[in-house]
Structures are given as structure tokens and as C-alpha cells.
Short mmCIF file of C-alpha atoms and ligand atoms in Angstrom, two decimals:
data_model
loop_
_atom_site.label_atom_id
_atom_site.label_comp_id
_atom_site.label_asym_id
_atom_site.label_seq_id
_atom_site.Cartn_x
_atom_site.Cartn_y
_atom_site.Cartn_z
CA UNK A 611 88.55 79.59 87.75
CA UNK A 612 89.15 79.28 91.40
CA UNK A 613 91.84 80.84 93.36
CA UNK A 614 90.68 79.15 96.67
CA UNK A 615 92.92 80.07 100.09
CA UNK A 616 92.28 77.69 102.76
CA UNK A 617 92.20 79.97 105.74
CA UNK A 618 92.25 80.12 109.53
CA UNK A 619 91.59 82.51 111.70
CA UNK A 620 93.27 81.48 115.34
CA UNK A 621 91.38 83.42 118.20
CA UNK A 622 93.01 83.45 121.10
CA UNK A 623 91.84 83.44 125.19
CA UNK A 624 92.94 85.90 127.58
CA UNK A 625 97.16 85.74 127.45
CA UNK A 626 98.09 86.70 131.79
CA UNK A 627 100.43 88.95 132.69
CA UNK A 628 102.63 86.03 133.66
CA UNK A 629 102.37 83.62 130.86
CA UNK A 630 105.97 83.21 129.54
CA UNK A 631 106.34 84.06 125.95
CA UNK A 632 107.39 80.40 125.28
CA UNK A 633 104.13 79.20 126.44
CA UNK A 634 102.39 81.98 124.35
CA UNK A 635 104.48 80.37 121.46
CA UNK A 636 103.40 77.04 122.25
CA UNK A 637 99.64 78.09 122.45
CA UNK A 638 99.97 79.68 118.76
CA UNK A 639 102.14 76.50 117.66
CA UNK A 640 99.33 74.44 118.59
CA UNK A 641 96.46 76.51 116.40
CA UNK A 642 98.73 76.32 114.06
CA UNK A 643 98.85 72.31 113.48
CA UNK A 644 95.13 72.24 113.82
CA UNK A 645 94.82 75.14 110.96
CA UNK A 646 97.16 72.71 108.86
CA UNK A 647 95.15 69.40 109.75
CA UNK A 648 92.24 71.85 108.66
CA UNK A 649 93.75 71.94 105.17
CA UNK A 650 94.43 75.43 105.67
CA UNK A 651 97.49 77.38 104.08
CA UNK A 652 97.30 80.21 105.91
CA UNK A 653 96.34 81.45 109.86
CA UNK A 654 95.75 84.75 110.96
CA UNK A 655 97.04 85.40 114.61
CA UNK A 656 95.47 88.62 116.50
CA UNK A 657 96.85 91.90 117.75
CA UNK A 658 99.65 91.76 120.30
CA UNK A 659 99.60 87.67 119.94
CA UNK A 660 102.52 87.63 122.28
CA UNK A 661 101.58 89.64 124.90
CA UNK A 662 98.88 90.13 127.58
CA UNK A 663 97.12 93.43 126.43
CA UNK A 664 99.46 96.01 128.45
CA UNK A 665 98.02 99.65 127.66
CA UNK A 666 95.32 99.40 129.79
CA UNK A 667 97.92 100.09 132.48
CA UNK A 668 100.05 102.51 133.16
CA UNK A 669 103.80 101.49 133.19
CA UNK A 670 106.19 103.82 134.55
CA UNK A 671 109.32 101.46 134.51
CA UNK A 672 111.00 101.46 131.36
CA UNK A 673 112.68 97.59 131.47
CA UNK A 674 109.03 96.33 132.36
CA UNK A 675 107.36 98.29 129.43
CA UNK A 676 110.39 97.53 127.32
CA UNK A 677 109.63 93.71 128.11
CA UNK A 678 106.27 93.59 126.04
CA UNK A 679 107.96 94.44 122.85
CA UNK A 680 110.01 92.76 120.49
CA UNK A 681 113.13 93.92 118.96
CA UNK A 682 114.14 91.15 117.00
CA UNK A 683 111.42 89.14 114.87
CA UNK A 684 111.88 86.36 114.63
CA UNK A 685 113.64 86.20 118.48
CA UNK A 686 114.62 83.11 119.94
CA UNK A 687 111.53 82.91 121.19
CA UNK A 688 108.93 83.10 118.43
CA UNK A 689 111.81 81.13 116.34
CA UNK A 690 109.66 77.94 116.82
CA UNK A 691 106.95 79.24 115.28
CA UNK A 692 108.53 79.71 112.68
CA UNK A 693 110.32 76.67 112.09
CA UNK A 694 106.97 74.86 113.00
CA UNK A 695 105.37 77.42 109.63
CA UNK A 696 108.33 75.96 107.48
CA UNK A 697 107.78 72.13 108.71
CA UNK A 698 104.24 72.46 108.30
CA UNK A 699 104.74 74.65 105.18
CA UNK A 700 101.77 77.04 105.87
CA UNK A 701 102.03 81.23 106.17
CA UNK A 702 100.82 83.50 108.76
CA UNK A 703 99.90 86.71 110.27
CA UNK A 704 101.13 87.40 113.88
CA UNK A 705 100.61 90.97 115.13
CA UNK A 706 103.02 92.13 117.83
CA UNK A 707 104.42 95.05 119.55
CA UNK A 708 107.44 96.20 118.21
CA UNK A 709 111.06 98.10 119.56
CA UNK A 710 113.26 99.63 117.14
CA UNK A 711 116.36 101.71 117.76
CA UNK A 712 116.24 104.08 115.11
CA UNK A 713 119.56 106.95 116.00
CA UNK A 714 119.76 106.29 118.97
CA UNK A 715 116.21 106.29 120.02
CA UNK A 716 113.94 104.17 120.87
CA UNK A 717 110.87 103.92 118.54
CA UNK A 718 107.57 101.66 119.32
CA UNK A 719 105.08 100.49 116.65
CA UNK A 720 101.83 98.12 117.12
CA UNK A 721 103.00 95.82 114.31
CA UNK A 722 101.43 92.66 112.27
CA UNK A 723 104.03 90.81 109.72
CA UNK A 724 103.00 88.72 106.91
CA UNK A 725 105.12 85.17 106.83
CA UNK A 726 105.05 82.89 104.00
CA UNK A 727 104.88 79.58 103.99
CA UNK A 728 109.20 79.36 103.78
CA UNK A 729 109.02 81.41 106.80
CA UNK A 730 110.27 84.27 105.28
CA UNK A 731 108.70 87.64 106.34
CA UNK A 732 107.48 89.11 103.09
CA UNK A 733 105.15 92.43 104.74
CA UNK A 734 105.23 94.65 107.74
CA UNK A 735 102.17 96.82 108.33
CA UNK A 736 102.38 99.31 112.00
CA UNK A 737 99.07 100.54 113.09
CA UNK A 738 97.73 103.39 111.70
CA UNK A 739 94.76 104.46 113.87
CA UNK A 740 96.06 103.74 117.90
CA UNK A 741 92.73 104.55 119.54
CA UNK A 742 92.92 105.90 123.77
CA UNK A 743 94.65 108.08 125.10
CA UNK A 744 98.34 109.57 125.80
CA UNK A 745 97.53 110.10 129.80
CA UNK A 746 95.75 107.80 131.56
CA UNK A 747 92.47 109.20 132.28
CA UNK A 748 90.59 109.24 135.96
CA UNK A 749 87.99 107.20 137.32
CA UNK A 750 88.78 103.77 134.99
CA UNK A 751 89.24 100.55 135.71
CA UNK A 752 91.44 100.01 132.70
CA UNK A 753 93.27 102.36 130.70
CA UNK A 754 93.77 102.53 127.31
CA UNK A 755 97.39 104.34 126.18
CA UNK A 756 97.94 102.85 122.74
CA UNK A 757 98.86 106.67 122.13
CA UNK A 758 101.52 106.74 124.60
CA UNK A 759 102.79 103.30 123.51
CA UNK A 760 103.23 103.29 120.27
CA UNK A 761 103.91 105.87 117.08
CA UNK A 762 101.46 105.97 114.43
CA UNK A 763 102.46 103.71 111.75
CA UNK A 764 104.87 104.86 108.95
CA UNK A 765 104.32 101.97 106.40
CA UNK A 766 101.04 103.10 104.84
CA UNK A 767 98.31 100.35 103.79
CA UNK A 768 100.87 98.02 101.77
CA UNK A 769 99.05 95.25 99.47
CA UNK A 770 101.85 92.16 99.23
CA UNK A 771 101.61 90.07 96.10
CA UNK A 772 101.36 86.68 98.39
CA UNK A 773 99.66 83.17 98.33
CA UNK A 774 98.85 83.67 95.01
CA UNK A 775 96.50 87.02 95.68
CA UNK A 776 96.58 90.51 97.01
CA UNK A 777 97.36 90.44 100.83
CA UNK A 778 96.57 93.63 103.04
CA UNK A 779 96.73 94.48 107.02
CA UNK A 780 95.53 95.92 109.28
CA UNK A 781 95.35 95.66 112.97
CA UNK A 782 91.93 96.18 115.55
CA UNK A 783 91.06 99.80 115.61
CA UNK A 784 91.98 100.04 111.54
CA UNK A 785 88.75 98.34 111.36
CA UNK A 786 86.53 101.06 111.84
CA UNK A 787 87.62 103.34 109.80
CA UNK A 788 86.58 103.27 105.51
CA UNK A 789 89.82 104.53 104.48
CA UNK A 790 91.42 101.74 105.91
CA UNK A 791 90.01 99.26 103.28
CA UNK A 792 89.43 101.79 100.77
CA UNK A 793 93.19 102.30 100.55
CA UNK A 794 93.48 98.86 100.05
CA UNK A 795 90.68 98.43 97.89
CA UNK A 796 92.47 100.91 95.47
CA UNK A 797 95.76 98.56 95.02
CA UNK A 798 93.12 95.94 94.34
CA UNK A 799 93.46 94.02 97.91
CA UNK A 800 91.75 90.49 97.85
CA UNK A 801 91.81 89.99 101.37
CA UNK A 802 92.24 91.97 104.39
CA UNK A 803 93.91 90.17 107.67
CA UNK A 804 93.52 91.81 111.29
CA UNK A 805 93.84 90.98 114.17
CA UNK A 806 91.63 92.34 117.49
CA UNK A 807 91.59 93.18 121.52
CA UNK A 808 88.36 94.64 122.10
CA UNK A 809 87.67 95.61 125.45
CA UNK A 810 84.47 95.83 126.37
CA UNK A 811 82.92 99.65 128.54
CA UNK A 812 86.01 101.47 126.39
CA UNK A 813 83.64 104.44 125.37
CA UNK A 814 81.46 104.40 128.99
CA UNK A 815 78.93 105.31 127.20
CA UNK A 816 76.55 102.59 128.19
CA UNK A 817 74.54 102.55 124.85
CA UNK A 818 77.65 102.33 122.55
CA UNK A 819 79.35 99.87 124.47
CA UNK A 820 75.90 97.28 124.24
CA UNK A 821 76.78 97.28 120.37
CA UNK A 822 80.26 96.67 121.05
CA UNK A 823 79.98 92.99 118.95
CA UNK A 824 77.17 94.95 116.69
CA UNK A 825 80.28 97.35 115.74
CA UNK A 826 82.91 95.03 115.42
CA UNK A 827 81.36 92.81 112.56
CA UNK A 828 79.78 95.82 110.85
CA UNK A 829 82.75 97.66 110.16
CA UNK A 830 84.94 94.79 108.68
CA UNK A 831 81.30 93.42 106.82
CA UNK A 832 81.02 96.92 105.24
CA UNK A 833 84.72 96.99 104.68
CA UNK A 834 84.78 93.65 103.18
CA UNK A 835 81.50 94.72 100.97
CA UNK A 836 82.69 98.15 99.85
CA UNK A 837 86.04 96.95 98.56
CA UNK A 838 85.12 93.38 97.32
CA UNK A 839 87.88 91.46 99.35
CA UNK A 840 87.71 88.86 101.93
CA UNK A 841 88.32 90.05 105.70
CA UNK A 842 89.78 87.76 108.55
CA UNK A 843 89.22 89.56 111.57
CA UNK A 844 90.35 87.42 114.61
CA UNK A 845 90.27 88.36 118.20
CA UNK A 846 92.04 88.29 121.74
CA UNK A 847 89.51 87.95 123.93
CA UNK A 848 87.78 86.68 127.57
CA UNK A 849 88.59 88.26 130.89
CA UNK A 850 92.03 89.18 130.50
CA UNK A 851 93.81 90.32 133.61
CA UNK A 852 89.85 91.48 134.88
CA UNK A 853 88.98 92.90 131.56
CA UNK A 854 86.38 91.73 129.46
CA UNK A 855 86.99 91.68 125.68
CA UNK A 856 84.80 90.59 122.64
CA UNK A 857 85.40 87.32 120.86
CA UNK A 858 83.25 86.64 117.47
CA UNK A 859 86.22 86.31 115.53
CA UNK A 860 85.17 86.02 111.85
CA UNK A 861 86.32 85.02 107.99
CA UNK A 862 83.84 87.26 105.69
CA UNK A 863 83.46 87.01 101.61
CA UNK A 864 83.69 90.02 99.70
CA UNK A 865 79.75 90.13 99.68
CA UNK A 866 79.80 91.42 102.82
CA UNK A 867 78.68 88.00 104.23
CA UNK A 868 80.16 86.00 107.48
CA UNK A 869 81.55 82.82 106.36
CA UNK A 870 83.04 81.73 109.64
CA UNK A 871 82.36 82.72 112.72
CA UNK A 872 83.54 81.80 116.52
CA UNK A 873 81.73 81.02 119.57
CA UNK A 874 83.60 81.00 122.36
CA UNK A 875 85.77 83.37 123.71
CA UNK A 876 88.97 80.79 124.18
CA UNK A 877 91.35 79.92 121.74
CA UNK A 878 89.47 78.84 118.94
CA UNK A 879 90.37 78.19 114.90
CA UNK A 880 87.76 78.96 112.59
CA UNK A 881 88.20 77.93 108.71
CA UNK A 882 87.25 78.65 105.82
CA UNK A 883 88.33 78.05 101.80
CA UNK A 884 88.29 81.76 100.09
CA UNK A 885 88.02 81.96 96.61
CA UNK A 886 90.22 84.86 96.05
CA UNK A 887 88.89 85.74 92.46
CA UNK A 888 85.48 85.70 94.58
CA UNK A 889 85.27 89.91 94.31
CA UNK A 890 85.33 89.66 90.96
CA UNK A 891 81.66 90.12 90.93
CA UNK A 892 81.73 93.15 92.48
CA UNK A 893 84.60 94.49 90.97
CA UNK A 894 83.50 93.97 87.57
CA UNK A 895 79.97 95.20 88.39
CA UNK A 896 78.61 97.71 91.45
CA UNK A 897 81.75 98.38 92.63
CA UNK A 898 83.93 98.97 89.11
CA UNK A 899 86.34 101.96 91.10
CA UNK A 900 86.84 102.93 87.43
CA UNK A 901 83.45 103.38 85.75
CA UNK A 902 81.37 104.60 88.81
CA UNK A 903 83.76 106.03 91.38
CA UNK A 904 83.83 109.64 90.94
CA UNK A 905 86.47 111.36 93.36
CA UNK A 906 86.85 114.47 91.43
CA UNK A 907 82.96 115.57 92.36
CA UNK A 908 84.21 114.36 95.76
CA UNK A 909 85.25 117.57 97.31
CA UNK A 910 81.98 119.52 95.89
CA UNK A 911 79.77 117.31 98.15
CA UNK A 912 81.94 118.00 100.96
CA UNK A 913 81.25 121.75 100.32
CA UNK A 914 77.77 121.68 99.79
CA UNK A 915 76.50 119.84 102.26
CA UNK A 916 79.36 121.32 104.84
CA UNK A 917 79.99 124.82 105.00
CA UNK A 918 78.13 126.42 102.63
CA UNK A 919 74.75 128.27 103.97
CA UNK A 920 71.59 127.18 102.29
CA UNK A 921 70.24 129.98 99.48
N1 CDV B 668 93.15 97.54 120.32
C1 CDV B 668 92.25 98.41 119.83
O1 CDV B 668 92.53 99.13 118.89
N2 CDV B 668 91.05 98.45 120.44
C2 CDV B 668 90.01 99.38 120.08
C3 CDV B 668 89.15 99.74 121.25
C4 CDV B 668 89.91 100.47 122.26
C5 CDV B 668 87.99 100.61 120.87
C6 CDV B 668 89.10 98.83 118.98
O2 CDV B 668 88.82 99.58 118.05
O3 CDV B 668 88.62 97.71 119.09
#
């Protein structure tokens, strides 16, 4: 039997420092209706969909840094979107960054919600891994102070019972690491949203940043792969503000394989119908977690091929 999820993954071009966060809005609204004239019933929106890309400067003023978060979600300005969700009755994804006043203080996350197709928020996931740096580092065009900017997330790797599956999160950097899927992969996850900004020279290492695209679709192919589960990775991308990011936004199947696929680096909705039972197969075979995974012999390995001096 089929479980299929009509999906869209809605890349978006370069968002300017200036663009207003109603046109933003507007730019979403409008991948939106073309993800629902798709047939789709759900669209996955990228990292920081509301916002030009603002770590890779350094902001000293606190009412201009403050003015790249949100503190209420939804605000009056992302409340069309969501009315437009509820008209068009389809869910999303929308990654943002995110202000709370928690006793007084103020507390920052890099934060995707999960919206269903009522428009009701049903799951908040805040970035785990916030890749760069606290300080801003010399002799770079663009910085990259996630670490200053945000908190590390305090939610954990949530899996939502949603659109009739197992919904996870995650958000750009996530991607690269195996613990990110694997924690989802143990809750049984059947398909892994997140959203992207890529920039391209980050390392300055000229021979890692050639594989930069390389990277970015083998991570969430071998996430997608060693778990089972779909993975809708979508990107912000183009020259932003002067710097470059990587597009190739993609929808892969739990065999590791690209379904969908962009190819431009403007905003751009890809599609595809995910049969969420689709893992099965791998589940119930190579990758049964139950019959073949062996964590208890786990730490042994670690010790033998660590530490410990050969005889
Ligand atoms: N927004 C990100 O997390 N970007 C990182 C870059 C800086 C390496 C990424 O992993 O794509």
C-alpha cells in the first residue's frame, strides 16, 4: 500500500538586505500556489526563509541584529502565509531565526517549524550544529558567526506524527553530520526536511570548497540511505549580498537516490510524490536497527582501533 506525499521543495534566490519581509512573504506565497497547482501537500521552505543571510557580517547594533529575528510566529507579517497554507489547505516547513525572552533575557535560536495543512504549528526543531565562528575572523570577505548568533538548539531531533508519516528537521549544517539522521532514524523518521545557505570558499581551503555541491548531496544521500527515509534538502542560494551560495536543491528516496533535483540557482519548486512506506525495504532488510545494529560492541571498536597500542 502506498502512503504517497506529494512534495515540494521551494528554493529560493538571493533574499537583499533590503527586501521587506512582506515581499519575502509574497515570494514564498507565490511557491506556495505553484507547489499546490503541482498537486503537492506539502513545501519545504529553506533556512532563514525570511531573511537575507546576516552572519556573514558582523552586527554591533543590537535593534539592527534584533530586526532579523522573529519573536512572534506567526507575526503579522508571515500571517499571510499562513492564511494562504489554510486557503490552499497544504503544510509547510519555513526555517527562521528566532527571539525569545526567556527571564528576562534575550535568547536566539536558528529555528524551522512544521505547519500543517490547518495552519497550525505542530513541531519546532532549533539548530543543533551552528557551524563558524563566535569572533569574526581576519582576512574574509564574509563572516560566518552562526555561533555568536544563535544558542545551540535545546529541542533535540523531534520526529512529529504528521501528514500521515514520521516528520523530522533539521536545518543546513545538521546535514553533515550521521547523528543527525541517525537520531531520527531511531524514532523511525520517514522523511527528513531541511532547509540550506551554503556559501561557497567557507573552509578556504581551495580543494574542499571545489566539492562544495559534491558534499552537500552526499551527506543528505548517505543520510537518506543509512536511515531509510526520504530527505528534502532545499536551498537559499545565488549571489546574495556578493556571496556566492550553492543551489542543487533536492527531494531524495530512502535508497539513497535523487528524485528531484534543481537547476538554477533562483527561486525554483521542485516536486516530487514520496511514498512514505517506501523505506520499508530497507527497514525490513539491510538496515533492520534491530537484528543487525549492534551498539553494545560499539564502544569496543572505538577502543581498539583508538587508543589502544598494537601488541
Ligand atoms: N548555514 C550553514 O549551516 N552553512 C554551513 C556552511 C557554513 C558550511 C553548511 O554546512 O552548509
Amino acid at each position: 500500500m502506498n502512503r504517497n506525499l506529494i512534495t515540494a521543495a521551494a528554493q529560493m534566490g538571493p533574499i537583499s538586505k533590503h527586501e521587506s519581509r512582506s515581499d519575502t512573504v509574497g515570494r514564498l506565497i507565490e511557491m506556495m500556489r505553484e507547489s499546490k497547482a503541482r498537486g503537492c501537500e506539502l513545501v519545504v521552505f529553506t533556512e532563514m526563509a525570511l531573511t537575507t543571510f546576516f552572519p556573514r557580517w558582523m552586527i554591533e547594533d543590537e535593534a539592527e541584529l534584533d530586526s532579523y529575528y522573529e519573536i512572534d510566529m506567526p507575526s503579522a507579517a508571515t500571517q499571510p502565509l499562513f492564511d494562504e497554507a489554510k486557503k490552499l489547505s497544504i503544510g509547510f516547513y519555513l526555517g527562521y531565526a528566532e527571539l525569545i525572552i526567556k527571564d528576562g533575557l534575550k535568547r536566539r535560536f536558528n529555528t524551522s517549524i512544521l505547519v500543517d495543512s490547518n495552519a497550525r504549528i505542530i513541531g519546532k526543531y532549533r539548530k543543533i550544529h551552528l557551524p563558524g565562528h563566535y569572533e569574526p575572523q581576519p582576512n574574509r570577505d564574509f563572516q560566518h558567526l552562526e555561533k555568536r548568533y544563535f544558542e545551540p538548539g535545546d529541542l533535540g531531533f523531534p520526529v512529529f506524527k504528521a501528514f500521515n508519516g514520521h516528520m523530522g528537521m533539521a536545518i543546513c549544517n545538521d546535514r553533515r553530520w550521521p547523528e543527525t539522521y541517525r537520531v531520527m532514524g531511531l524514532q523511525d523518521v520517514e522523511m527528513v526536511m531541511l532547509g540550506y545557505n551554503t556559501p561557497f570558499g567557507h573552509v578556504g581551503d581551495q580543494a574542499m570548497d571545489s566539492l562544495t555541491l559534491f558534499h552537500n548531496h552526499l551527506s543528505m544521500q548517505a543520510g537518506a540511505y543509512q536511515n531509510a527515509t526520504w530527505v528534502v534538502g532545499t536551498a537559499k542560494c545565488g549571489n546574495e549580498e556578493g556571496s556566492r551560495m550553492g543551489g542543487q536543491s533536492v527531494i531524495i528516496a530512502p535508497s539513497g537516490e535523487i528524485v528531484a533535483q534543481s537547476v538554477t540557482v533562483e527561486d525554483e519548486v521542485i516536486t516530487a510524490r514520496c511514498d512514505l512506506n517506501f523505506g520499508k525495504r530497507y527497514k525490513e532488510t539491510i538496515f533492520d536497527f534491530e537484528a543487525h545494529r549492534r551498539p553494545e560492541h560499539y564502544s569496543l571498536i572505538v577502543e581498539r582501533s583508538g587508543a589502544v597500542a598494537p601488541d
